[in-house]
Every structure is written in C-alpha cells, then in structure tokens.
Amino acid sequence: MLSDHDDDTGVMSNMGVYSPRGQTLVSTTGLIAVINSVIVSVFVALSVNTLFSTPLAVNIVIGLGVFVVSLALHQFYSGRKWQEAGNHHKTLFPTPPKQG
C-alpha cells in the first residue's frame, strides 16, 4: 500500500528511499557525476604531469583531490536543482509528524 502524502517524506517512502543523502550516487545523476569526476581528475593529473613532470604519487594525490572536489560540486549542484524542482510544487497532503 502506497502512502497518499505528497510531500518529500511521503514520496520518498513510496519509492523505498529512506536515506536520500546515502542514495544520491545510485541515481542517474550520481552515476554521471562519478564518471565526469573521473574524467576531470584524470585530465588534470595528466596535464600536471605533462606541464611539470611530477612523480606518479603526486599525480595520484592531485587526481584524487580533484575527484573529491568535482564530485562534491556535482552533488551540490544536483541537490540545488532537486530543491528548486521541489519548490515549484505545493504540498497538498503533508505527512503528519511522528508520534512518540
């Protein structure tokens, strides 16, 4: 039986999502964010290696740092877009607060 509540909590529970922060990387936007971050980090690490002839360990650290920053920026952007989309819809049947 699905919930008849149309707010974020009700919609997410209908889809079986109880921890939206933990499941953002499993979505299509999360997959694209990871792929883009890998491509950017490899490009930056190879560019630094070509321009400055840095050792492999330095290139790996730079690549990992760029990957983390890029992934965080993608997730921030995705979260803002989801929030903007949610702000366009008025909640008619909110989920009641939990008792107890």
mmCIF file with all atom_site columns, C-alpha atoms in Angstrom:
data_model
loop_
_atom_site.group_PDB
_atom_site.id
_atom_site.type_symbol
_atom_site.label_atom_id
_atom_site.label_alt_id
_atom_site.label_comp_id
_atom_site.label_asym_id
_atom_site.label_entity_id
_atom_site.label_seq_id
_atom_site.pdbx_PDB_ins_code
_atom_site.Cartn_x
_atom_site.Cartn_y
_atom_site.Cartn_z
_atom_site.occupancy
_atom_site.B_iso_or_equiv
_atom_site.pdbx_formal_charge
_atom_site.auth_seq_id
_atom_site.auth_comp_id
_atom_site.auth_asym_id
_atom_site.auth_atom_id
_atom_site.pdbx_PDB_model_num
ATOM 1   C CA . MET A 1 1   ? 0.000  0.000  0.000   1.00 0.00 ? 1   MET A CA 1
ATOM 2   C CA . LEU A 1 2   ? 1.429  3.343  -1.000  1.00 0.00 ? 2   LEU A CA 1
ATOM 3   C CA . SER A 1 3   ? 1.245  6.499  1.051   1.00 0.00 ? 3   SER A CA 1
ATOM 4   C CA . ASP A 1 4   ? -1.195 9.204  -0.011  1.00 0.00 ? 4   ASP A CA 1
ATOM 5   C CA . HIS A 1 5   ? 1.110  12.008 1.190   1.00 0.00 ? 5   HIS A CA 1
ATOM 6   C CA . ASP A 1 6   ? 2.667  14.186 -1.499  1.00 0.00 ? 6   ASP A CA 1
ATOM 7   C CA . ASP A 1 7   ? 5.470  15.840 0.449   1.00 0.00 ? 7   ASP A CA 1
ATOM 8   C CA . ASP A 1 8   ? 9.136  14.768 0.303   1.00 0.00 ? 8   ASP A CA 1
ATOM 9   C CA . THR A 1 9   ? 8.797  12.217 3.106   1.00 0.00 ? 9   THR A CA 1
ATOM 10  C CA . GLY A 1 10  ? 5.724  10.562 1.587   1.00 0.00 ? 10  GLY A CA 1
ATOM 11  C CA . VAL A 1 11  ? 7.118  10.421 -1.938  1.00 0.00 ? 11  VAL A CA 1
ATOM 12  C CA . MET A 1 12  ? 10.479 9.059  -0.812  1.00 0.00 ? 12  MET A CA 1
ATOM 13  C CA . SER A 1 13  ? 8.838  6.359  1.321   1.00 0.00 ? 13  SER A CA 1
ATOM 14  C CA . ASN A 1 14  ? 6.721  5.300  -1.690  1.00 0.00 ? 14  ASN A CA 1
ATOM 15  C CA . MET A 1 15  ? 9.932  4.780  -3.669  1.00 0.00 ? 15  MET A CA 1
ATOM 16  C CA . GLY A 1 16  ? 11.601 2.914  -0.798  1.00 0.00 ? 16  GLY A CA 1
ATOM 17  C CA . VAL A 1 17  ? 14.192 5.653  -0.236  1.00 0.00 ? 17  VAL A CA 1
ATOM 18  C CA . TYR A 1 18  ? 14.748 6.316  3.439   1.00 0.00 ? 18  TYR A CA 1
ATOM 19  C CA . SER A 1 19  ? 18.185 7.930  3.298   1.00 0.00 ? 19  SER A CA 1
ATOM 20  C CA . PRO A 1 20  ? 18.250 10.246 0.290   1.00 0.00 ? 20  PRO A CA 1
ATOM 21  C CA . ARG A 1 21  ? 21.760 11.515 1.066   1.00 0.00 ? 21  ARG A CA 1
ATOM 22  C CA . GLY A 1 22  ? 23.155 7.980  1.031   1.00 0.00 ? 22  GLY A CA 1
ATOM 23  C CA . GLN A 1 23  ? 21.449 7.022  -2.204  1.00 0.00 ? 23  GLN A CA 1
ATOM 24  C CA . THR A 1 24  ? 22.314 10.011 -4.382  1.00 0.00 ? 24  THR A CA 1
ATOM 25  C CA . LEU A 1 25  ? 25.236 8.219  -6.013  1.00 0.00 ? 25  LEU A CA 1
ATOM 26  C CA . VAL A 1 26  ? 22.961 5.356  -7.099  1.00 0.00 ? 26  VAL A CA 1
ATOM 27  C CA . SER A 1 27  ? 20.814 7.613  -9.279  1.00 0.00 ? 27  SER A CA 1
ATOM 28  C CA . THR A 1 28  ? 21.464 8.566  -12.889 1.00 0.00 ? 28  THR A CA 1
ATOM 29  C CA . THR A 1 29  ? 22.764 11.984 -11.866 1.00 0.00 ? 29  THR A CA 1
ATOM 30  C CA . GLY A 1 30  ? 25.082 10.314 -9.351  1.00 0.00 ? 30  GLY A CA 1
ATOM 31  C CA . LEU A 1 31  ? 26.458 7.971  -11.997 1.00 0.00 ? 31  LEU A CA 1
ATOM 32  C CA . ILE A 1 32  ? 27.088 10.867 -14.369 1.00 0.00 ? 32  ILE A CA 1
ATOM 33  C CA . ALA A 1 33  ? 28.733 12.841 -11.551 1.00 0.00 ? 33  ALA A CA 1
ATOM 34  C CA . VAL A 1 34  ? 31.149 9.985  -10.818 1.00 0.00 ? 34  VAL A CA 1
ATOM 35  C CA . ILE A 1 35  ? 32.024 9.493  -14.490 1.00 0.00 ? 35  ILE A CA 1
ATOM 36  C CA . ASN A 1 36  ? 32.548 13.236 -15.041 1.00 0.00 ? 36  ASN A CA 1
ATOM 37  C CA . SER A 1 37  ? 34.663 13.471 -11.894 1.00 0.00 ? 37  SER A CA 1
ATOM 38  C CA . VAL A 1 38  ? 36.877 10.589 -13.010 1.00 0.00 ? 38  VAL A CA 1
ATOM 39  C CA . ILE A 1 39  ? 37.376 12.175 -16.439 1.00 0.00 ? 39  ILE A CA 1
ATOM 40  C CA . VAL A 1 40  ? 38.202 15.588 -14.943 1.00 0.00 ? 40  VAL A CA 1
ATOM 41  C CA . SER A 1 41  ? 40.591 14.155 -12.360 1.00 0.00 ? 41  SER A CA 1
ATOM 42  C CA . VAL A 1 42  ? 42.495 12.103 -14.951 1.00 0.00 ? 42  VAL A CA 1
ATOM 43  C CA . PHE A 1 43  ? 42.699 15.106 -17.275 1.00 0.00 ? 43  PHE A CA 1
ATOM 44  C CA . VAL A 1 44  ? 44.042 17.376 -14.530 1.00 0.00 ? 44  VAL A CA 1
ATOM 45  C CA . ALA A 1 45  ? 46.536 14.783 -13.279 1.00 0.00 ? 45  ALA A CA 1
ATOM 46  C CA . LEU A 1 46  ? 47.833 14.143 -16.807 1.00 0.00 ? 46  LEU A CA 1
ATOM 47  C CA . SER A 1 47  ? 48.026 17.875 -17.501 1.00 0.00 ? 47  SER A CA 1
ATOM 48  C CA . VAL A 1 48  ? 50.034 18.481 -14.328 1.00 0.00 ? 48  VAL A CA 1
ATOM 49  C CA . ASN A 1 49  ? 52.329 15.595 -15.221 1.00 0.00 ? 49  ASN A CA 1
ATOM 50  C CA . THR A 1 50  ? 52.853 16.935 -18.748 1.00 0.00 ? 50  THR A CA 1
ATOM 51  C CA . LEU A 1 51  ? 53.492 20.517 -17.669 1.00 0.00 ? 51  LEU A CA 1
ATOM 52  C CA . PHE A 1 52  ? 55.588 19.929 -14.552 1.00 0.00 ? 52  PHE A CA 1
ATOM 53  C CA . SER A 1 53  ? 56.919 16.328 -14.870 1.00 0.00 ? 53  SER A CA 1
ATOM 54  C CA . THR A 1 54  ? 55.726 15.454 -11.366 1.00 0.00 ? 54  THR A CA 1
ATOM 55  C CA . PRO A 1 55  ? 56.172 11.981 -9.829  1.00 0.00 ? 55  PRO A CA 1
ATOM 56  C CA . LEU A 1 56  ? 53.392 9.400  -10.017 1.00 0.00 ? 56  LEU A CA 1
ATOM 57  C CA . ALA A 1 57  ? 52.494 9.701  -6.322  1.00 0.00 ? 57  ALA A CA 1
ATOM 58  C CA . VAL A 1 58  ? 51.948 13.458 -6.677  1.00 0.00 ? 58  VAL A CA 1
ATOM 59  C CA . ASN A 1 59  ? 49.764 12.891 -9.747  1.00 0.00 ? 59  ASN A CA 1
ATOM 60  C CA . ILE A 1 60  ? 47.660 10.355 -7.858  1.00 0.00 ? 60  ILE A CA 1
ATOM 61  C CA . VAL A 1 61  ? 47.145 12.711 -4.924  1.00 0.00 ? 61  VAL A CA 1
ATOM 62  C CA . ILE A 1 62  ? 46.226 15.574 -7.275  1.00 0.00 ? 62  ILE A CA 1
ATOM 63  C CA . GLY A 1 63  ? 43.830 13.318 -9.190  1.00 0.00 ? 63  GLY A CA 1
ATOM 64  C CA . LEU A 1 64  ? 42.133 12.110 -6.009  1.00 0.00 ? 64  LEU A CA 1
ATOM 65  C CA . GLY A 1 65  ? 41.796 15.655 -4.717  1.00 0.00 ? 65  GLY A CA 1
ATOM 66  C CA . VAL A 1 66  ? 40.261 16.867 -7.968  1.00 0.00 ? 66  VAL A CA 1
ATOM 67  C CA . PHE A 1 67  ? 37.932 13.844 -7.985  1.00 0.00 ? 67  PHE A CA 1
ATOM 68  C CA . VAL A 1 68  ? 36.628 14.596 -4.474  1.00 0.00 ? 68  VAL A CA 1
ATOM 69  C CA . VAL A 1 69  ? 36.139 18.302 -5.201  1.00 0.00 ? 69  VAL A CA 1
ATOM 70  C CA . SER A 1 70  ? 34.444 17.615 -8.537  1.00 0.00 ? 70  SER A CA 1
ATOM 71  C CA . LEU A 1 71  ? 32.128 15.005 -7.037  1.00 0.00 ? 71  LEU A CA 1
ATOM 72  C CA . ALA A 1 72  ? 31.190 17.352 -4.185  1.00 0.00 ? 72  ALA A CA 1
ATOM 73  C CA . LEU A 1 73  ? 30.411 20.143 -6.657  1.00 0.00 ? 73  LEU A CA 1
ATOM 74  C CA . HIS A 1 74  ? 28.286 17.808 -8.784  1.00 0.00 ? 74  HIS A CA 1
ATOM 75  C CA . GLN A 1 75  ? 26.330 16.658 -5.722  1.00 0.00 ? 75  GLN A CA 1
ATOM 76  C CA . PHE A 1 76  ? 25.848 20.240 -4.538  1.00 0.00 ? 76  PHE A CA 1
ATOM 77  C CA . TYR A 1 77  ? 24.545 21.269 -7.966  1.00 0.00 ? 77  TYR A CA 1
ATOM 78  C CA . SER A 1 78  ? 22.254 18.238 -8.182  1.00 0.00 ? 78  SER A CA 1
ATOM 79  C CA . GLY A 1 79  ? 20.862 18.900 -4.710  1.00 0.00 ? 79  GLY A CA 1
ATOM 80  C CA . ARG A 1 80  ? 20.136 22.524 -5.579  1.00 0.00 ? 80  ARG A CA 1
ATOM 81  C CA . LYS A 1 81  ? 18.316 21.504 -8.757  1.00 0.00 ? 81  LYS A CA 1
ATOM 82  C CA . TRP A 1 82  ? 16.200 18.928 -6.878  1.00 0.00 ? 82  TRP A CA 1
ATOM 83  C CA . GLN A 1 83  ? 15.363 21.548 -4.277  1.00 0.00 ? 83  GLN A CA 1
ATOM 84  C CA . GLU A 1 84  ? 14.383 24.064 -6.976  1.00 0.00 ? 84  GLU A CA 1
ATOM 85  C CA . ALA A 1 85  ? 12.144 21.458 -8.597  1.00 0.00 ? 85  ALA A CA 1
ATOM 86  C CA . GLY A 1 86  ? 10.546 20.664 -5.248  1.00 0.00 ? 86  GLY A CA 1
ATOM 87  C CA . ASN A 1 87  ? 9.861  24.328 -4.547  1.00 0.00 ? 87  ASN A CA 1
ATOM 88  C CA . HIS A 1 88  ? 7.642  24.537 -7.644  1.00 0.00 ? 88  HIS A CA 1
ATOM 89  C CA . HIS A 1 89  ? 5.156  22.011 -6.253  1.00 0.00 ? 89  HIS A CA 1
ATOM 90  C CA . LYS A 1 90  ? 2.758  22.875 -3.474  1.00 0.00 ? 90  LYS A CA 1
ATOM 91  C CA . THR A 1 91  ? 2.224  20.140 -0.877  1.00 0.00 ? 91  THR A CA 1
ATOM 92  C CA . LEU A 1 92  ? -1.477 19.337 -0.554  1.00 0.00 ? 92  LEU A CA 1
ATOM 93  C CA . PHE A 1 93  ? -1.324 16.262 1.702   1.00 0.00 ? 93  PHE A CA 1
ATOM 94  C CA . PRO A 1 94  ? 1.648  16.571 4.094   1.00 0.00 ? 94  PRO A CA 1
ATOM 95  C CA . THR A 1 95  ? 2.916  13.638 6.148   1.00 0.00 ? 95  THR A CA 1
ATOM 96  C CA . PRO A 1 96  ? 1.802  14.018 9.779   1.00 0.00 ? 96  PRO A CA 1
ATOM 97  C CA . PRO A 1 97  ? 4.618  14.322 12.349  1.00 0.00 ? 97  PRO A CA 1
ATOM 98  C CA . LYS A 1 98  ? 5.667  11.100 14.067  1.00 0.00 ? 98  LYS A CA 1
ATOM 99  C CA . GLN A 1 99  ? 4.133  10.473 17.470  1.00 0.00 ? 99  GLN A CA 1
ATOM 100 C CA . GLY A 1 100 ? 6.354  9.300  20.298  1.00 0.00 ? 100 GLY A CA 1
#
